[in-house]
Tab-separated table of C-alpha atoms in Angstrom:
chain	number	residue	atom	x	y	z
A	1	UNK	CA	44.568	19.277	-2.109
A	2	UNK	CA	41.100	19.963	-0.561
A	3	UNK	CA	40.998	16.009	1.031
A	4	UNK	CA	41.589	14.678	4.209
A	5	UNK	CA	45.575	15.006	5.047
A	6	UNK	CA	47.002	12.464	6.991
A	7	UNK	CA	50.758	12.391	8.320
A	8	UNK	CA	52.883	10.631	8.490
A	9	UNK	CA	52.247	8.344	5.316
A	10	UNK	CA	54.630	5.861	6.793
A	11	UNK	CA	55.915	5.293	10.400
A	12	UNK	CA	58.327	2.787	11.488
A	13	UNK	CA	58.508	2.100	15.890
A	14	UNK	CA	59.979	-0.428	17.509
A	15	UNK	CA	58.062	-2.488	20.648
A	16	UNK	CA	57.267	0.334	22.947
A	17	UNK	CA	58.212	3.586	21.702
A	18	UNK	CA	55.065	5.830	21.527
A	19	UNK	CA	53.843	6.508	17.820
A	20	UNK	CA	51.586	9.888	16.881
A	21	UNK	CA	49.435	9.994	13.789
A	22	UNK	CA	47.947	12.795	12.586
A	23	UNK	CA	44.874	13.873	10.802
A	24	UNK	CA	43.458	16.990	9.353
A	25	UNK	CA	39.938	16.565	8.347
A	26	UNK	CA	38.182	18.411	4.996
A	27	UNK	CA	37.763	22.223	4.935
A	28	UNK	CA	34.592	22.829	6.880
A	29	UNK	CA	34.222	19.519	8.665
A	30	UNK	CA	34.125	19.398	12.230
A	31	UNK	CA	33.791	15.423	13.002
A	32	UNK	CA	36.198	13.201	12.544
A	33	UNK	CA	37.027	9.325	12.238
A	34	UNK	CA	40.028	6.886	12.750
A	35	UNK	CA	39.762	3.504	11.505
A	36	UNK	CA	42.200	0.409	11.204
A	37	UNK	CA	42.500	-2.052	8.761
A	38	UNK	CA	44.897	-5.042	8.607
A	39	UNK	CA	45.783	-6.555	5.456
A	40	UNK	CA	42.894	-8.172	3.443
A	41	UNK	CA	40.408	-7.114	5.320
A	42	UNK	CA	37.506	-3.999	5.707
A	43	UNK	CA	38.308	-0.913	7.915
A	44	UNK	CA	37.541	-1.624	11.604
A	45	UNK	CA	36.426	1.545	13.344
A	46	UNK	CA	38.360	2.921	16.385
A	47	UNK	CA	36.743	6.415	17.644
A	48	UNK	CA	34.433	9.429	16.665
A	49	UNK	CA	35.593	12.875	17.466
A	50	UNK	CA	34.073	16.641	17.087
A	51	UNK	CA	36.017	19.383	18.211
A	52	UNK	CA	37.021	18.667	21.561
A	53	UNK	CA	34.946	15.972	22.693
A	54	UNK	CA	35.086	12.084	21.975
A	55	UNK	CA	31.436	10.975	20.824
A	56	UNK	CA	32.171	7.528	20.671
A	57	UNK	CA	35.422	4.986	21.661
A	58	UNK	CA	34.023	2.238	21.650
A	59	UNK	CA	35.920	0.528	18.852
A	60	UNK	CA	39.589	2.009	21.026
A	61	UNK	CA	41.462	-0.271	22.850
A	62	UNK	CA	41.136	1.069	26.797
A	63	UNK	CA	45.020	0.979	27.272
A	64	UNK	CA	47.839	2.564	24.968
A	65	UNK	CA	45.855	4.272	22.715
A	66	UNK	CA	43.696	7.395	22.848
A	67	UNK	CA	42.384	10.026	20.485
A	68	UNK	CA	41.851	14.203	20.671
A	69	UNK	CA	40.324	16.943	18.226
A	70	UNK	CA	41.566	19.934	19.702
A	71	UNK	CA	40.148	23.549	19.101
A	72	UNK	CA	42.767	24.326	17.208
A	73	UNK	CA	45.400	22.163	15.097
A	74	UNK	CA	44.767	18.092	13.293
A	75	UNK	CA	43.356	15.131	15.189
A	76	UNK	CA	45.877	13.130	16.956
A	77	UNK	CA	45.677	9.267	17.470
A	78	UNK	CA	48.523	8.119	20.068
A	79	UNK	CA	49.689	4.953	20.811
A	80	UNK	CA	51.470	4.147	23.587
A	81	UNK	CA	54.102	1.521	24.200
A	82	UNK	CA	53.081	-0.360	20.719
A	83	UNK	CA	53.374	-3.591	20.274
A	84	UNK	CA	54.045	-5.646	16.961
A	85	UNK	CA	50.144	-6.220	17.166
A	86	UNK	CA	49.375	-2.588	16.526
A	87	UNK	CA	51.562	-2.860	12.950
A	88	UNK	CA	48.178	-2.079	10.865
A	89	UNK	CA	46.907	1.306	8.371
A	90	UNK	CA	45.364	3.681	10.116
A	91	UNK	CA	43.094	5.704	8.304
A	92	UNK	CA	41.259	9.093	8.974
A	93	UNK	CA	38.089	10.180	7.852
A	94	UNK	CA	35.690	13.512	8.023
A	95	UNK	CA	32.366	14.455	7.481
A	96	UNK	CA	30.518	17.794	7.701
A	97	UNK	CA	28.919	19.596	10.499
A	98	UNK	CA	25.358	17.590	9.757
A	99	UNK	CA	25.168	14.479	10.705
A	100	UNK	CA	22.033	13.983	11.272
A	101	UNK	CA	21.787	14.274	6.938
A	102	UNK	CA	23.280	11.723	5.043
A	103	UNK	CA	26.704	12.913	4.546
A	104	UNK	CA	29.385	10.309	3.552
A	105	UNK	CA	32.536	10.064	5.248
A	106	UNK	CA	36.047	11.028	3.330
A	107	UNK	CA	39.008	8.867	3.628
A	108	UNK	CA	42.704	10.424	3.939
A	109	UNK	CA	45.068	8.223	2.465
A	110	UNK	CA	46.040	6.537	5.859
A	111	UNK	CA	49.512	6.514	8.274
A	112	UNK	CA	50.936	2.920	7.538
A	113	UNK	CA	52.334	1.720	11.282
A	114	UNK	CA	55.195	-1.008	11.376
A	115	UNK	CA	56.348	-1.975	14.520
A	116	UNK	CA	59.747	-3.520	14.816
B	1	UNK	CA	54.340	-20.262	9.810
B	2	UNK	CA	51.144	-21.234	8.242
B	3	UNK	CA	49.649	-18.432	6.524
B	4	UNK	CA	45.661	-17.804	8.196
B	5	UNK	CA	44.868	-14.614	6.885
B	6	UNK	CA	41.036	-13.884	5.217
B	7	UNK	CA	41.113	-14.190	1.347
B	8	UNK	CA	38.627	-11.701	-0.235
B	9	UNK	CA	36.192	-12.531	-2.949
B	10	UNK	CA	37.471	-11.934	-6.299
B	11	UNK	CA	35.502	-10.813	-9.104
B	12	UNK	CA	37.425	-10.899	-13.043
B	13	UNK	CA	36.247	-9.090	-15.436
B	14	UNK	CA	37.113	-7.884	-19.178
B	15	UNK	CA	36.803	-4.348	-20.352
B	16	UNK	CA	33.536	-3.186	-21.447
B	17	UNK	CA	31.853	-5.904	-19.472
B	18	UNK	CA	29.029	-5.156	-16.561
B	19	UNK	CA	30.159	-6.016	-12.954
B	20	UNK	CA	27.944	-6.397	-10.229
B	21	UNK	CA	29.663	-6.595	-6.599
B	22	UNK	CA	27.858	-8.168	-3.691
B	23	UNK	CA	27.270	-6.756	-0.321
B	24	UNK	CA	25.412	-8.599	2.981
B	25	UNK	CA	25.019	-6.256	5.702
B	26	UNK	CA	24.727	-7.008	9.056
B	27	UNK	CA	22.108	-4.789	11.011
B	28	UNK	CA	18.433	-4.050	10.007
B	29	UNK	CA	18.720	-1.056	11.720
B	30	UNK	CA	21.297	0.355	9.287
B	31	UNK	CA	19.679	3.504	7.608
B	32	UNK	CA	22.372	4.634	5.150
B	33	UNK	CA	25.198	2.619	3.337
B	34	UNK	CA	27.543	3.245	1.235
B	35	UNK	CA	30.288	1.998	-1.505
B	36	UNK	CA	33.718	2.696	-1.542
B	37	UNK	CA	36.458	2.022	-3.806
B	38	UNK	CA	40.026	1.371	-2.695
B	39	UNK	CA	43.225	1.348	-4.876
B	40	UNK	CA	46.582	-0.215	-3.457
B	41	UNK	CA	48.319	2.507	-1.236
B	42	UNK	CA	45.192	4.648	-0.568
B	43	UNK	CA	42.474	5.352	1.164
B	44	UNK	CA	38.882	4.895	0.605
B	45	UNK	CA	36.846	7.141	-2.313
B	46	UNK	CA	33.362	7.492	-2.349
B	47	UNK	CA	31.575	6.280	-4.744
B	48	UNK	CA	27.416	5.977	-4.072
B	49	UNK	CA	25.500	6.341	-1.664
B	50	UNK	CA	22.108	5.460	-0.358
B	51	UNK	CA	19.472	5.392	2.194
B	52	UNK	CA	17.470	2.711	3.284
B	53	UNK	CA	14.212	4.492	2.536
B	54	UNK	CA	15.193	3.335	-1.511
B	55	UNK	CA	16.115	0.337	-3.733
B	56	UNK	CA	17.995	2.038	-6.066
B	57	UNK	CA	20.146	4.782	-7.002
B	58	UNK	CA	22.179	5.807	-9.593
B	59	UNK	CA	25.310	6.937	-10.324
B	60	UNK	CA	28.077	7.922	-13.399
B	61	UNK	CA	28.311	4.293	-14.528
B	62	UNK	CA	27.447	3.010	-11.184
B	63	UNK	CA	24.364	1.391	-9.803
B	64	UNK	CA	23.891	0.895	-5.982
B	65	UNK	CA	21.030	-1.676	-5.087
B	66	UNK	CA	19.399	-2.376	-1.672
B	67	UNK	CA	17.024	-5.086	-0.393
B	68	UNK	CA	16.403	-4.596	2.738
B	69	UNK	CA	14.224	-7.748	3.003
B	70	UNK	CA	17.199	-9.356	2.809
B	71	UNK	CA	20.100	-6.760	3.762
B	72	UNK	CA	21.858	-7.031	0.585
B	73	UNK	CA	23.443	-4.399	-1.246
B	74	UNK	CA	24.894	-4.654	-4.414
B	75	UNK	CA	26.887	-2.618	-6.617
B	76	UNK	CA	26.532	-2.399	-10.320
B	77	UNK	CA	29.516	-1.201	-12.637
B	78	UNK	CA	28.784	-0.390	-16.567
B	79	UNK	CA	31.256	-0.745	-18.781
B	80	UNK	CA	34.242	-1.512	-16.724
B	81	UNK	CA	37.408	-0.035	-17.557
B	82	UNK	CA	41.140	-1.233	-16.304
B	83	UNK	CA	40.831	1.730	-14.035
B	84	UNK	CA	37.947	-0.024	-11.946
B	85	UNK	CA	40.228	-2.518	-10.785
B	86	UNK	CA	40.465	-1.824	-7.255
B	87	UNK	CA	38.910	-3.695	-3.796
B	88	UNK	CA	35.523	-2.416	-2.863
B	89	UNK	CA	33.422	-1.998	0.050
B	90	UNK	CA	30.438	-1.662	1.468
B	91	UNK	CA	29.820	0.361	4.585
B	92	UNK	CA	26.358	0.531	6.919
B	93	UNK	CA	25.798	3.123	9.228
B	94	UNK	CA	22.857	2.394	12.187
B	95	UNK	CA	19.771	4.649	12.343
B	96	UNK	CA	19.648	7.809	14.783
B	97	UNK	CA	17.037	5.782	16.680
B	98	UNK	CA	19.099	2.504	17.364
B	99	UNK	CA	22.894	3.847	17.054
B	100	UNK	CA	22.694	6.045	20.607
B	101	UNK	CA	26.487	7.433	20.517
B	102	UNK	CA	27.420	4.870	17.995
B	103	UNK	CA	25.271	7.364	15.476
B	104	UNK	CA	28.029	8.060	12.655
B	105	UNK	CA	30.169	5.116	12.353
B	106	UNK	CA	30.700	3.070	9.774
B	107	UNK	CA	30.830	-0.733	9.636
B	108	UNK	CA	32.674	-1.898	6.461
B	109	UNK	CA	31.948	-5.361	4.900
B	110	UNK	CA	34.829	-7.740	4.019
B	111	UNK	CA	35.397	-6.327	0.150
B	112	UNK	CA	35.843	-7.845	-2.866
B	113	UNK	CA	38.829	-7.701	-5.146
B	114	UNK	CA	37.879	-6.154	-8.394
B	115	UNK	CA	40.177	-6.898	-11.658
B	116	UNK	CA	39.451	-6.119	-14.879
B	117	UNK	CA	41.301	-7.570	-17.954
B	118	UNK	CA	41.773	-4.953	-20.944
């Protein structure tokens, strides 16, 4: 499988234990994606990575969470201390080294968080 | 407790019928958008895309329409099979010019629960 991997598929924490999910974008793309979406409704955006730098975080919450794209190895989205509020999908997406051309993003099939 | 979550449009269809899906985006500086489908358990797939220099494009079976005039998008399905079923959305991306860092990410509309009847 060529896609987007995401692990794991399902993670169970209870109120402030620290949960890690994991991403590893398309063969050849270098910017990556996280996204949340709660039941019934559309993906929210979170934060925009290329390797080794955040591009944009403004959809992140300032405190628990935070996001890397290291040289080497998947994307990592931490969260901190979660709270029954962060119980959501998480999904991961990629997208090729041009984005300046009009490449569409691809979706792993997301970490599902529940919070206890 | 009382129950406040969103409820999504619905759409119901029957096989071999045309469905047409409904999008209204938000920002008229959006320069590329995009449909996805999503099946219970997964993630988003692709399925058109388009920029906002056309009206139309088209796909396998699929038909992606966009008036800017009005930032509406729509989605056209032929023939829809059982395997359509499925909630889809529609995603906008802002323009190089107007998105600054923001260049990249996608804003999703609310989606619309697709089920078709065999």
């Amino acid at each position: 499988n060529a896609g987007v991997m995401q692990n794991p598929r399902h993670l169970v924490r209870r109120r402030g234990q620290e949960a890690r999910l994991r991403c590893s974008p398309m063969k050849g793309h270098s910017h990556v994606y996280w996204y949340r979406q709660l039941p019934e409704e559309g993906l929210k955006f979170m934060v925009y990575l290329q390797k080794e730098n955040i591009i944009d975080e403004s959809g992140m919450p300032k405190e628990r969470f935070s996001a890397e794209f290291p040289k080497e190895g998947p994307s990592i989205l931490r969260i901190q201390q979660v709270v029954r509020g962060d119980s959501a999908a998480y999904f991961c997406a990629s997208s090729p080294r041009t984005i300046q051309g009009n490449q569409p993003q691809h979706f792993g099939d997301g970490t599902r968080l529940s919070i206890l | 407790g009382e129950n406040v979550g969103l409820h999504l449009p619905t759409l119901s269809v029957q096989e071999g019928d045309n469905s047409i899906i409904n999008c209204a985006y938000s920002n008229s500086a959006s320069d590329y958008f995009i449909w996805y489908k999503q099946e219970s358990g997964k993630g988003p797939q692709f399925i058109i895309d388009i920029r906002s220099n056309m009206d139309k494009r088209q796909g396998q079976r699929v038909t992606v329409l966009l008036n800017k005039t009005v930032k509406h998008l729509s989605l056209q399905i032929a023939a829809t099979q059982p395997g359509d079923s499925a909630v889809y959305f529609c995603a906008e991306r802002l323009g190089s010019n107007a998105g600054g860092t923001s260049y990249g990410k996608l804003t999703f509309g609310q989606g619309t629960i697709l089920t078709v009847h065999p």
